[in-house]
Amino acid sequence: MGQRHSSTPKNKDALPVKKHPSPFHVTRYIDEEAVANLFLREDSSSYPSFHTLGPLPVELLLHCFAFMSLRALIVSRGVSMEWRRLVGVANVIPARRRLLHLYDTFINSRYFFYTRQWTLDNVKPFDRRGYIDALLRQHSYIPPDFYFYILEWPERVVVDCWPGLPFVDCPTKTIQRRDGINFLAKTPPQLSTLIHTNDEWPNPKVELVPALLTWRTSHGSEWLIFDERPDLLGRVFVAYCDDGDVIDIGNDDGMLYDDWAAVRREWWNRWGGSTHSPFLGDYGPSTVGPDHVLPVKPTNDNFLNNSRHDVPAPPWNRRQEPQFQQRLFTIWQ
């Protein structure tokens, strides 16, 4: 009998076909930083492919979510409806939980999209860990909300205060920007000395309080308090007027907010895209005015209150110098 031939002719120039093993035969683990960088990356390069795990026990997932960074938690909620539900009930660190709720407040706002253009055009990377280390060299305590905000917050979702935005004076309030000066952009960051008065009779007293100036306008300033006492722990003081001799967080000329996330939400509700249409009045994008470039000064040697471009309080690491001690206590008395 004749030899049988295949009906399909062989192509001698064809490349050999490589057989790859099934990815399901290889055990792979989730790297939370890799996942966060994958979905929250700032560049537009192509995304690499990766393989997923099969179903994990709920207890293990809840344990993993409790230790994930803010960025990883944001990404994890997009994996499935089950993961979104579990992230909502996981034992996440309270500071991260507050920031996660703040993130949701921003991106779920009706006009959030219209607030992005100036931020995306101007935001720059900065040394996040170096910023935290500079603060730790001045004080051993950093409010938890602010700590995780600096290290883990997605810069594309930044609203007003951020070290990677310019240190300029914005004279006009618009849908894209809050009027005033972003003092978080001053580098290196400098903790200042405020006072906290207590008028309780018969032992009134005044205490020194470390605080970071985060924002300043012509009608006031915003201070993040770096103090571990229960009544001041991680709170934010908004001074309605800071043109006096000292800033006293114990008087009635200001408001104390519970934490960093709370004051960011408050300012967003007042100024941002949550309540104002970008096409109404002063909030239109066409009303953006030119920024005022600010002079850069290495330090403040006195209570500089004649210009809102300066920090109106002495440095915390020089609070024990005689001129500051006399100024702080004699004015209050």
Tab-separated table of N, CA, C and O in Angstrom, residues 49-104:
chain	number	residue	atom	x	y	z
A	49	SER	N	0.970	41.985	32.330
A	49	SER	CA	-0.043	40.982	32.647
A	49	SER	C	0.331	40.270	33.930
A	49	SER	O	1.491	40.186	34.297
A	50	PHE	N	-0.674	39.774	34.666
A	50	PHE	CA	-0.405	39.024	35.876
A	50	PHE	C	-1.522	38.008	36.053
A	50	PHE	O	-2.580	38.101	35.442
A	51	HIS	N	-1.276	37.036	36.893
A	51	HIS	CA	-2.228	35.968	37.117
A	51	HIS	C	-2.891	36.146	38.479
A	51	HIS	O	-2.312	36.711	39.398
A	52	THR	N	-4.087	35.672	38.603
A	52	THR	CA	-4.849	35.861	39.828
A	52	THR	C	-4.907	34.572	40.625
A	52	THR	O	-4.686	33.483	40.121
A	53	LEU	N	-5.229	34.721	41.889
A	53	LEU	CA	-5.414	33.581	42.761
A	53	LEU	C	-6.853	33.094	42.694
A	53	LEU	O	-7.757	33.830	42.290
A	54	GLY	N	-7.039	31.893	43.137
A	54	GLY	CA	-8.395	31.402	43.300
A	54	GLY	C	-9.020	32.000	44.546
A	54	GLY	O	-8.405	32.824	45.235
A	55	PRO	N	-10.234	31.608	44.889
A	55	PRO	CA	-10.905	32.156	46.071
A	55	PRO	C	-10.099	31.907	47.344
A	55	PRO	O	-9.560	30.838	47.558
A	56	LEU	N	-10.020	32.947	48.173
A	56	LEU	CA	-9.327	32.846	49.451
A	56	LEU	C	-10.348	32.861	50.585
A	56	LEU	O	-11.431	33.435	50.438
A	57	PRO	N	-10.029	32.255	51.690
A	57	PRO	CA	-10.951	32.296	52.831
A	57	PRO	C	-11.210	33.741	53.257
A	57	PRO	O	-10.313	34.588	53.222
A	58	VAL	N	-12.436	34.008	53.683
A	58	VAL	CA	-12.804	35.357	54.092
A	58	VAL	C	-11.919	35.840	55.231
A	58	VAL	O	-11.480	37.003	55.257
A	59	GLU	N	-11.618	34.958	56.171
A	59	GLU	CA	-10.797	35.351	57.312
A	59	GLU	C	-9.414	35.823	56.870
A	59	GLU	O	-8.859	36.781	57.416
A	60	LEU	N	-8.836	35.144	55.866
A	60	LEU	CA	-7.520	35.528	55.376
A	60	LEU	C	-7.581	36.866	54.654
A	60	LEU	O	-6.701	37.725	54.818
A	61	LEU	N	-8.624	37.085	53.861
A	61	LEU	CA	-8.772	38.356	53.167
A	61	LEU	C	-8.913	39.515	54.152
A	61	LEU	O	-8.286	40.567	53.995
A	62	LEU	N	-9.735	39.324	55.169
A	62	LEU	CA	-9.917	40.374	56.160
A	62	LEU	C	-8.602	40.701	56.863
A	62	LEU	O	-8.307	41.866	57.151
A	63	HIS	N	-7.817	39.673	57.140
A	63	HIS	CA	-6.524	39.885	57.779
A	63	HIS	C	-5.596	40.667	56.854
A	63	HIS	O	-4.873	41.569	57.300
A	64	CYS	N	-5.589	40.338	55.576
A	64	CYS	CA	-4.737	41.041	54.606
A	64	CYS	C	-5.166	42.506	54.464
A	64	CYS	O	-4.316	43.408	54.452
A	65	PHE	N	-6.460	42.765	54.366
A	65	PHE	CA	-6.948	44.126	54.196
A	65	PHE	C	-6.548	45.009	55.378
A	65	PHE	O	-6.328	46.208	55.217
A	66	ALA	N	-6.479	44.429	56.567
A	66	ALA	CA	-6.149	45.209	57.760
A	66	ALA	C	-4.743	45.803	57.689
A	66	ALA	O	-4.458	46.797	58.358
A	67	PHE	N	-3.849	45.219	56.868
A	67	PHE	CA	-2.467	45.680	56.798
A	67	PHE	C	-2.138	46.375	55.481
A	67	PHE	O	-1.002	46.799	55.280
A	68	MET	N	-3.099	46.489	54.588
A	68	MET	CA	-2.828	47.089	53.283
A	68	MET	C	-2.704	48.606	53.377
A	68	MET	O	-3.310	49.249	54.229
A	69	SER	N	-1.907	49.178	52.466
A	69	SER	CA	-1.787	50.628	52.373
A	69	SER	C	-3.078	51.212	51.808
A	69	SER	O	-3.947	50.499	51.285
A	70	LEU	N	-3.209	52.530	51.903
A	70	LEU	CA	-4.396	53.198	51.384
A	70	LEU	C	-4.570	52.941	49.895
A	70	LEU	O	-5.673	52.637	49.420
A	71	ARG	N	-3.495	53.031	49.146
A	71	ARG	CA	-3.570	52.821	47.700
A	71	ARG	C	-3.990	51.393	47.375
A	71	ARG	O	-4.780	51.152	46.456
A	72	ALA	N	-3.470	50.420	48.124
A	72	ALA	CA	-3.840	49.031	47.892
A	72	ALA	C	-5.314	48.781	48.246
A	72	ALA	O	-5.993	47.997	47.573
A	73	LEU	N	-5.814	49.431	49.282
A	73	LEU	CA	-7.221	49.285	49.642
A	73	LEU	C	-8.122	49.838	48.543
A	73	LEU	O	-9.165	49.261	48.214
A	74	ILE	N	-7.726	50.960	47.962
A	74	ILE	CA	-8.498	51.550	46.872
A	74	ILE	C	-8.581	50.587	45.698
A	74	ILE	O	-9.646	50.360	45.114
A	75	VAL	N	-7.441	49.989	45.353
A	75	VAL	CA	-7.403	49.043	44.240
A	75	VAL	C	-8.206	47.784	44.559
A	75	VAL	O	-8.944	47.268	43.723
A	76	SER	N	-8.078	47.293	45.787
A	76	SER	CA	-8.728	46.037	46.168
A	76	SER	C	-10.244	46.120	46.028
A	76	SER	O	-10.905	45.133	45.686
A	77	ARG	N	-10.803	47.284	46.279
A	77	ARG	CA	-12.256	47.417	46.170
A	77	ARG	C	-12.750	47.277	44.739
A	77	ARG	O	-13.944	47.050	44.509
A	78	GLY	N	-11.850	47.417	43.782
A	78	GLY	CA	-12.241	47.264	42.392
A	78	GLY	C	-12.103	45.849	41.864
A	78	GLY	O	-12.429	45.589	40.706
A	79	VAL	N	-11.638	44.915	42.691
A	79	VAL	CA	-11.450	43.539	42.240
A	79	VAL	C	-12.798	42.841	42.043
A	79	VAL	O	-13.047	42.192	41.020
A	80	SER	N	-13.680	42.985	43.024
A	80	SER	CA	-14.992	42.340	42.937
A	80	SER	C	-15.915	42.971	43.968
A	80	SER	O	-15.464	43.702	44.872
A	81	MET	N	-17.191	42.691	43.843
A	81	MET	CA	-18.158	43.196	44.814
A	81	MET	C	-17.894	42.606	46.195
A	81	MET	O	-18.081	43.276	47.212
A	82	GLU	N	-17.426	41.354	46.244
A	82	GLU	CA	-17.133	40.721	47.525
A	82	GLU	C	-15.957	41.405	48.210
A	82	GLU	O	-15.994	41.674	49.420
A	83	TRP	N	-14.908	41.711	47.450
A	83	TRP	CA	-13.760	42.395	48.036
A	83	TRP	C	-14.153	43.795	48.508
A	83	TRP	O	-13.681	44.258	49.540
A	84	ARG	N	-14.972	44.481	47.748
A	84	ARG	CA	-15.429	45.808	48.167
A	84	ARG	C	-16.170	45.723	49.497
A	84	ARG	O	-15.974	46.559	50.390
A	85	ARG	N	-17.020	44.714	49.639
A	85	ARG	CA	-17.772	44.548	50.882
A	85	ARG	C	-16.828	44.240	52.046
A	85	ARG	O	-16.978	44.792	53.148
A	86	LEU	N	-15.837	43.384	51.804
A	86	LEU	CA	-14.923	42.993	52.874
A	86	LEU	C	-13.999	44.138	53.289
A	86	LEU	O	-13.684	44.278	54.476
A	87	VAL	N	-13.557	44.957	52.338
A	87	VAL	CA	-12.754	46.122	52.703
A	87	VAL	C	-13.550	47.049	53.617
A	87	VAL	O	-13.021	47.646	54.554
A	88	GLY	N	-14.852	47.128	53.381
A	88	GLY	CA	-15.697	47.989	54.195
A	88	GLY	C	-15.846	47.531	55.628
A	88	GLY	O	-16.147	48.348	56.513
A	89	VAL	N	-15.631	46.240	55.900
A	89	VAL	CA	-15.806	45.720	57.266
A	89	VAL	C	-14.492	45.249	57.880
A	89	VAL	O	-14.484	44.819	59.031
A	90	ALA	N	-13.388	45.331	57.141
A	90	ALA	CA	-12.095	44.895	57.667
A	90	ALA	C	-11.625	45.829	58.771
A	90	ALA	O	-12.019	46.999	58.845
A	91	ASN	N	-10.759	45.320	59.625
A	91	ASN	CA	-10.239	46.087	60.758
A	91	ASN	C	-9.069	46.959	60.293
A	91	ASN	O	-7.917	46.773	60.690
A	92	VAL	N	-9.389	47.930	59.441
A	92	VAL	CA	-8.383	48.832	58.892
A	92	VAL	C	-8.017	49.874	59.947
A	92	VAL	O	-8.864	50.295	60.741
A	93	ILE	N	-6.750	50.295	59.957
A	93	ILE	CA	-6.307	51.341	60.873
A	93	ILE	C	-7.227	52.550	60.738
A	93	ILE	O	-7.516	52.981	59.612
A	94	PRO	N	-7.729	53.107	61.849
A	94	PRO	CA	-8.703	54.215	61.768
A	94	PRO	C	-8.255	55.381	60.886
A	94	PRO	O	-9.070	55.953	60.155
A	95	ALA	N	-6.975	55.750	60.939
A	95	ALA	CA	-6.498	56.866	60.122
A	95	ALA	C	-6.637	56.544	58.636
A	95	ALA	O	-7.046	57.397	57.846
A	96	ARG	N	-6.304	55.314	58.247
A	96	ARG	CA	-6.473	54.916	56.852
A	96	ARG	C	-7.949	54.868	56.478
A	96	ARG	O	-8.339	55.233	55.358
A	97	ARG	N	-8.783	54.420	57.392
A	97	ARG	CA	-10.225	54.359	57.126
A	97	ARG	C	-10.781	55.758	56.875
A	97	ARG	O	-11.583	55.965	55.964
A	98	ARG	N	-10.348	56.739	57.655
A	98	ARG	CA	-10.824	58.115	57.456
A	98	ARG	C	-10.372	58.655	56.102
A	98	ARG	O	-11.136	59.352	55.412
A	99	LEU	N	-9.138	58.350	55.716
A	99	LEU	CA	-8.652	58.805	54.417
A	99	LEU	C	-9.370	58.098	53.273
A	99	LEU	O	-9.610	58.695	52.215
A	100	LEU	N	-9.728	56.834	53.464
A	100	LEU	CA	-10.475	56.118	52.438
A	100	LEU	C	-11.847	56.753	52.245
A	100	LEU	O	-12.314	56.914	51.110
A	101	HIS	N	-12.503	57.134	53.334
A	101	HIS	CA	-13.788	57.825	53.237
A	101	HIS	C	-13.620	59.200	52.575
A	101	HIS	O	-14.483	59.633	51.803
A	102	LEU	N	-12.500	59.878	52.871
A	102	LEU	CA	-12.240	61.168	52.236
A	102	LEU	C	-12.044	61.002	50.736
A	102	LEU	O	-12.560	61.798	49.937
A	103	TYR	N	-11.309	59.973	50.353
A	103	TYR	CA	-11.124	59.664	48.921
A	103	TYR	C	-12.473	59.462	48.245
A	103	TYR	O	-12.729	60.005	47.155
A	104	ASP	N	-13.367	58.714	48.874
A	104	ASP	CA	-14.693	58.478	48.299
A	104	ASP	C	-15.489	59.774	48.191
A	104	ASP	O	-16.219	59.983	47.214
